[in-house]
Amino acid sequence: METSEKPTQKRTLTTADPHDRTRDRSVDVLRGLTCFAMILVNTAAPIHPGWLAHPGDMRDPITFADTLFPCFLFTSGLASTHSRSSTHPVGRNEGYARIKRTCIRALKLSLIGIAYHNLIPRLTGFHPHSILDFSTYRFPSVLGRIGISSVVCALEPCLDIPPPILPGILALVWHVIAGLRPLTPLHHSSQAWLDRVVFGTAHLHQPDPGFDPEGLLASLLTVPISALLGTYLAAPLRRMHSVSLINPLGITQLLALGILGSSLTGLLPSPASKLLWTPTYVAQTAATSVLYWSFSTALVSFDIPLTRPLISALQILGQRSLEIYLISASASFSLQKFGSWDALAHLITRLLISTGLANHHHQRDLAVGVARSSLLGLAMIPVAKCLMHFGWKI
């Protein structure tokens, strides 16, 4: 990877996309950092640090792993703000055309998500059912959640809805619908009930008792707020300065701001839970996303020979983060199928023993798992570069 000279780096980026010259490097670096961390989480060994684990209960505290997907959504809001600022305002017809394109992309993401959750585990022998047993296919997915939330977020610019009316409405509707049923146990919640009605119990992540963490209710209502907060923080509420109490639209904006603030701060109470993607969880992960964004911005600002290779590698990962998310997970499945995943762990273990590092068995197992996942993440950098070279993108 050539990164020692700026012209070479610029040429590498512009061959894949003619708009790369206007890209915000800090956003790409943030995506790259998030992508690499997601690889660590998704391919974690059975014995792994607690910060790489997702909680399995509503009472469990938020972990580092829980902050990654909200940060990915937050970053999409940052990127959308940058792309809007570099283009002229669109008319109503163009707005509807954009919603149509977003819906098509959402459908494509949902289909890819279904294939990812069902075909790959069956082909590699990690799922007991046949590949043709469609009655056991899981329908909700992470990619489907991204697609659904992107359609909801697209309503704001395409319909010219002043901020923060849309997220205020979404938060209020979530509280109303979620309050119709108890939040715990999870299979009694409104999210579980809606998923069983729309998809059927057999098509959820947990058919018994009937719950899916990528549920439809959160995908429609609270997940989009994570992306919209990225939009607002990247470009503060520019139109709020004209709010007037004698203007109905201004009153609506202030009311929506109050509802959104009350929801995110817990004045309208909800537990901070990723499983239901509650508003307080959105608020907490938005705060961590701002910290991650600040770190990526600081990293990009240190444009020195020592940091350029790292920045370039993260940019490459960031520009193909969704594709790498799928490829890395498929690669780990395949490596496990052929025994290479365990062989790599054994090789790293022998290396640690020979160097006298991590003599404690538990610490060594933790180090081996993180090192193995990190090697897979590093291997994804040339893969992402290849995807960029050929222009392959979801």
XYZ file of C-alpha atoms in Angstrom:
394
model
C 0.000 0.000 0.000
C 1.564 3.254 -1.123
C 1.009 5.947 1.476
C 4.327 7.742 1.742
C 3.377 10.515 -0.675
C 0.191 12.541 -0.666
C -0.320 12.503 -4.476
C -0.198 8.694 -4.477
C -2.778 8.491 -1.699
C -5.050 10.952 -3.444
C -4.763 9.065 -6.721
C -5.681 5.802 -4.984
C -8.822 7.333 -3.517
C -10.014 9.102 -6.648
C -9.791 6.067 -8.940
C -12.717 4.438 -7.162
C -15.063 7.394 -6.898
C -14.953 10.758 -8.711
C -16.461 12.458 -5.644
C -13.693 11.329 -3.264
C -11.974 14.722 -3.427
C -14.856 16.209 -1.448
C -15.024 13.414 1.125
C -14.550 14.229 4.778
C -11.496 12.199 5.789
C -12.483 12.130 9.453
C -15.799 10.455 8.546
C -14.040 7.756 6.514
C -11.507 7.205 9.300
C -14.337 6.940 11.843
C -16.055 4.372 9.632
C -12.791 2.468 9.319
C -12.271 2.419 13.083
C -15.860 1.278 13.607
C -15.525 -1.402 10.928
C -12.329 -2.800 12.457
C -13.894 -2.834 15.931
C -16.985 -4.603 14.578
C -14.735 -7.323 13.148
C -13.243 -7.803 16.622
C -16.742 -8.135 18.098
C -18.242 -10.373 15.400
C -15.303 -12.801 15.318
C -14.557 -12.845 19.053
C -13.385 -16.157 20.504
C -15.516 -18.048 23.064
C -13.207 -16.645 25.749
C -13.101 -12.903 25.143
C -12.944 -9.624 27.092
C -16.227 -8.335 28.466
C -16.023 -5.174 26.356
C -16.383 -7.314 23.195
C -19.643 -8.904 24.396
C -23.230 -7.749 23.931
C -25.492 -7.883 26.996
C -28.102 -10.594 27.034
C -30.400 -8.966 29.562
C -32.095 -5.599 30.006
C -30.321 -5.120 33.335
C -26.822 -5.569 31.890
C -24.765 -2.374 31.432
C -23.815 -1.041 28.007
C -20.468 -2.334 26.712
C -18.018 -1.067 24.108
C -19.533 -3.502 21.607
C -22.928 -1.847 22.105
C -21.607 1.539 20.998
C -20.346 0.421 17.572
C -23.507 0.033 15.492
C -25.017 3.307 16.799
C -21.708 4.959 15.869
C -22.025 3.496 12.365
C -25.492 5.046 12.056
C -24.252 8.316 13.556
C -21.487 8.368 10.935
C -24.022 7.912 8.147
C -25.679 11.088 9.417
C -22.343 12.905 9.309
C -21.756 11.725 5.749
C -25.247 12.682 4.574
C -24.797 16.201 5.934
C -21.537 16.579 4.022
C -23.104 15.334 0.790
C -26.091 17.671 1.161
C -23.875 20.686 1.747
C -21.999 19.959 -1.480
C -25.125 19.817 -3.639
C -27.875 22.271 -4.530
C -31.325 22.013 -2.909
C -33.667 19.568 -4.606
C -37.262 20.031 -5.667
C -40.218 17.934 -4.619
C -39.950 15.600 -7.652
C -36.263 15.015 -7.033
C -37.067 14.435 -3.363
C -39.496 11.660 -4.227
C -36.938 10.191 -6.625
C -34.404 10.087 -3.795
C -36.877 8.345 -1.510
C -37.489 5.804 -4.271
C -33.748 5.164 -4.624
C -33.438 4.844 -0.853
C -36.303 2.333 -0.758
C -34.682 0.251 -3.498
C -31.394 0.265 -1.599
C -33.235 -0.667 1.614
C -34.848 -3.627 -0.151
C -31.469 -4.725 -1.471
C -29.906 -4.462 1.994
C -32.772 -6.463 3.513
C -32.357 -9.260 0.956
C -28.594 -9.341 1.483
C -29.184 -9.415 5.239
C -31.536 -12.393 4.915
C -28.965 -14.203 2.766
C -26.187 -13.368 5.215
C -28.078 -14.645 8.271
C -29.420 -17.799 6.610
C -27.411 -18.975 3.607
C -23.867 -18.617 4.965
C -24.479 -20.512 8.262
C -26.264 -23.291 6.370
C -23.612 -23.565 3.655
C -20.825 -23.758 6.236
C -22.650 -26.264 8.440
C -23.207 -23.941 11.417
C -27.010 -24.126 11.087
C -28.803 -27.470 11.475
C -31.602 -26.805 8.962
C -31.533 -27.272 5.202
C -30.793 -24.373 2.886
C -34.247 -24.896 1.344
C -36.053 -24.863 4.701
C -37.448 -21.357 4.276
C -39.803 -21.812 7.237
C -36.840 -21.315 9.602
C -35.236 -18.354 7.819
C -34.590 -15.345 10.025
C -35.949 -12.163 8.410
C -34.861 -9.233 10.654
C -31.185 -8.345 10.170
C -28.618 -5.638 10.824
C -28.509 -4.721 7.130
C -32.283 -4.643 6.960
C -32.296 -2.324 9.982
C -29.855 0.005 8.190
C -32.075 0.033 5.117
C -35.308 0.700 7.018
C -33.801 3.482 9.116
C -32.277 5.115 6.014
C -35.737 5.358 4.442
C -37.113 7.031 7.576
C -34.165 9.462 7.714
C -34.603 10.299 4.021
C -38.069 11.695 4.752
C -36.609 14.767 6.468
C -34.589 16.274 3.570
C -36.830 14.940 0.813
C -40.040 16.301 2.359
C -38.221 19.380 3.722
C -39.222 18.668 7.330
C -37.549 21.247 9.621
C -35.369 19.727 12.358
C -35.933 18.336 14.913
C -39.606 17.621 14.193
C -39.079 14.148 12.723
C -37.000 12.651 15.588
C -39.339 14.307 18.099
C -42.286 12.519 16.495
C -40.366 9.238 16.331
C -39.432 9.401 20.020
C -42.996 10.223 21.082
C -44.492 7.418 18.976
C -41.953 4.963 20.416
C -42.948 5.853 23.989
C -46.645 5.488 23.146
C -46.302 2.101 21.412
C -43.669 0.691 23.791
C -45.830 1.748 26.744
C -48.732 -0.394 25.548
C -46.959 -3.527 26.771
C -44.308 -4.243 29.453
C -40.671 -3.888 28.401
C -39.680 -7.021 30.313
C -39.607 -9.893 29.760
C -38.485 -9.085 26.233
C -40.894 -11.454 24.487
C -43.796 -9.576 26.121
C -42.689 -6.200 24.741
C -44.395 -4.269 21.955
C -41.349 -4.848 19.744
C -41.652 -8.626 20.095
C -45.410 -8.497 19.516
C -45.011 -6.467 16.305
C -42.292 -8.784 14.983
C -44.430 -11.854 15.628
C -47.344 -10.254 13.777
C -45.274 -9.105 10.775
C -42.705 -11.897 10.431
C -44.000 -14.814 12.483
C -42.333 -16.384 15.507
C -40.367 -18.930 13.441
C -38.571 -16.165 11.539
C -37.112 -14.391 14.578
C -33.653 -14.739 16.122
C -35.197 -16.369 19.195
C -38.234 -18.343 17.931
C -38.840 -19.515 21.475
C -40.113 -17.410 23.193
C -40.300 -15.087 20.153
C -37.950 -12.095 20.139
C -35.475 -10.498 17.751
C -32.926 -7.830 18.794
C -33.133 -6.303 15.303
C -36.852 -5.723 15.780
C -39.021 -3.697 13.443
C -40.316 -1.206 16.030
C -36.866 0.163 16.859
C -35.788 0.104 13.197
C -38.703 2.368 12.301
C -38.635 4.722 15.291
C -35.508 4.964 17.453
C -32.700 3.663 15.216
C -33.207 6.568 12.740
C -32.729 9.014 15.624
C -29.110 7.810 15.968
C -28.427 8.808 12.356
C -30.394 12.059 12.584
C -28.382 13.102 15.649
C -25.253 12.715 13.535
C -26.834 14.994 10.949
C -27.701 17.633 13.539
C -24.330 17.567 15.282
C -22.442 17.800 11.985
C -24.581 20.732 10.873
C -26.355 22.295 13.879
C -30.004 23.213 13.567
C -29.458 26.008 11.070
C -33.127 26.882 10.772
C -33.853 27.055 14.493
C -32.677 30.671 14.676
C -35.850 31.778 12.890
C -38.223 30.045 15.313
C -41.055 32.279 16.456
C -43.792 31.576 18.970
C -46.326 33.182 16.635
C -45.308 30.822 13.834
C -47.051 27.405 13.978
C -44.006 25.743 12.426
C -41.735 27.325 15.026
C -43.989 26.140 17.839
C -43.909 22.637 16.346
C -40.104 22.718 16.214
C -39.839 23.806 19.845
C -42.362 21.173 20.912
C -40.467 18.462 19.001
C -37.198 19.639 20.552
C -38.742 19.390 24.021
C -40.096 15.892 23.383
C -36.800 14.711 21.909
C -34.798 16.193 24.782
C -37.127 14.715 27.392
C -36.890 11.318 25.734
C -33.108 11.265 25.342
C -32.407 12.557 28.849
C -34.787 10.162 30.562
C -37.447 12.650 31.641
C -39.678 10.336 29.635
C -38.179 7.254 31.313
C -36.818 4.221 29.498
C -34.016 1.781 30.378
C -30.770 2.133 28.425
C -31.026 -1.085 26.426
C -29.652 -2.086 23.028
C -32.046 -5.026 22.859
C -35.000 -2.627 22.496
C -32.919 0.346 21.225
C -34.494 2.661 23.768
C -34.227 6.479 23.555
C -31.870 6.671 26.542
C -29.655 4.098 24.823
C -29.683 6.363 21.750
C -28.592 9.299 23.913
C -25.749 7.435 25.615
C -24.373 5.976 22.387
C -24.679 9.352 20.649
C -22.346 10.720 23.317
C -19.808 7.942 22.719
C -20.136 8.481 18.961
C -19.173 12.128 19.426
C -16.088 10.985 21.352
C -15.141 8.542 18.590
C -15.680 11.257 15.978
C -13.457 13.626 17.948
C -10.745 10.967 18.051
C -10.924 10.359 14.290
C -10.811 14.114 13.632
C -7.760 14.452 15.873
C -6.086 11.503 14.150
C -6.634 13.006 10.696
C -5.222 16.334 11.900
C -1.892 14.605 12.687
C -0.953 14.386 9.015
C 2.630 13.236 9.495
C 4.572 10.363 7.857
C 4.108 8.210 10.965
C 0.289 8.377 10.905
C -0.389 8.507 7.147
C -0.311 4.716 6.609
C -2.779 4.216 9.476
C -5.078 6.993 8.244
C -4.953 5.664 4.684
C -5.754 2.106 5.819
C -8.697 3.279 7.927
C -10.005 5.415 5.057
C -9.929 2.408 2.754
C -11.834 0.293 5.282
C -14.282 3.121 5.904
C -15.186 3.576 2.250
C -16.239 -0.086 1.992
C -17.349 -0.711 5.578
C -20.628 -2.509 4.793
C -18.968 -4.796 2.275
C -16.123 -5.596 4.673
C -18.638 -6.297 7.451
C -20.171 -9.047 5.294
C -16.920 -10.398 3.849
C -15.141 -10.624 7.211
C -18.022 -12.535 8.795
C -18.198 -14.910 5.823
C -14.423 -15.375 5.952
C -14.499 -16.334 9.636
C -17.266 -18.885 8.937
C -15.237 -20.384 6.089
C -12.018 -20.478 8.102
C -13.825 -22.287 10.915
C -15.316 -24.750 8.433
C -11.891 -25.759 7.096
C -10.140 -25.696 10.477
C -7.888 -22.761 9.598
C -9.403 -20.563 12.319
C -8.344 -22.986 15.069
C -4.964 -23.536 13.408
C -4.337 -19.788 13.469
C -5.227 -19.662 17.173
C -2.836 -22.555 17.852
C -0.046 -20.767 15.957
C -0.550 -17.542 17.928
C -0.634 -19.515 21.189
C 2.688 -21.187 20.406
C 4.180 -17.809 19.535
C 3.061 -16.313 22.850
C 4.406 -19.291 24.793
C 7.763 -19.160 23.002
C 8.172 -15.468 23.810
C 7.197 -15.957 27.451
C 4.242 -13.576 27.157
C 0.836 -14.199 28.734
C 1.804 -17.252 30.784
C -1.555 -17.200 32.537
C -3.923 -19.453 30.569
C -6.940 -17.149 30.751
C -4.959 -14.064 29.756
C -3.350 -16.004 26.923
C -6.738 -17.141 25.612
C -7.969 -13.549 25.675
C -4.869 -12.325 23.830
C -5.107 -15.098 21.222
C -8.748 -14.294 20.443
C -8.136 -10.568 20.035
C -4.959 -11.163 17.983
C -6.717 -13.602 15.645
C -9.602 -11.218 15.003
C -7.149 -8.346 14.521
C -5.275 -10.308 11.851
C -8.547 -10.860 10.021
C -9.272 -7.136 10.258
C -5.853 -6.278 8.825
C -6.414 -8.772 6.001
C -9.580 -6.895 5.068
C -7.612 -3.738 4.149
C -6.310 -5.087 0.796
C -9.746 -6.608 0.188
C -11.348 -3.179 0.653
C -8.739 -1.632 -1.630
C -9.572 -4.221 -4.296
C -13.293 -3.444 -3.954
C -12.550 0.255 -4.419
C -10.327 -0.401 -7.439
C -13.069 -2.295 -9.269
C -15.849 -0.006 -8.018
C -17.720 -2.811 -6.244
C -20.178 -1.440 -3.704
C -23.501 -2.394 -2.139
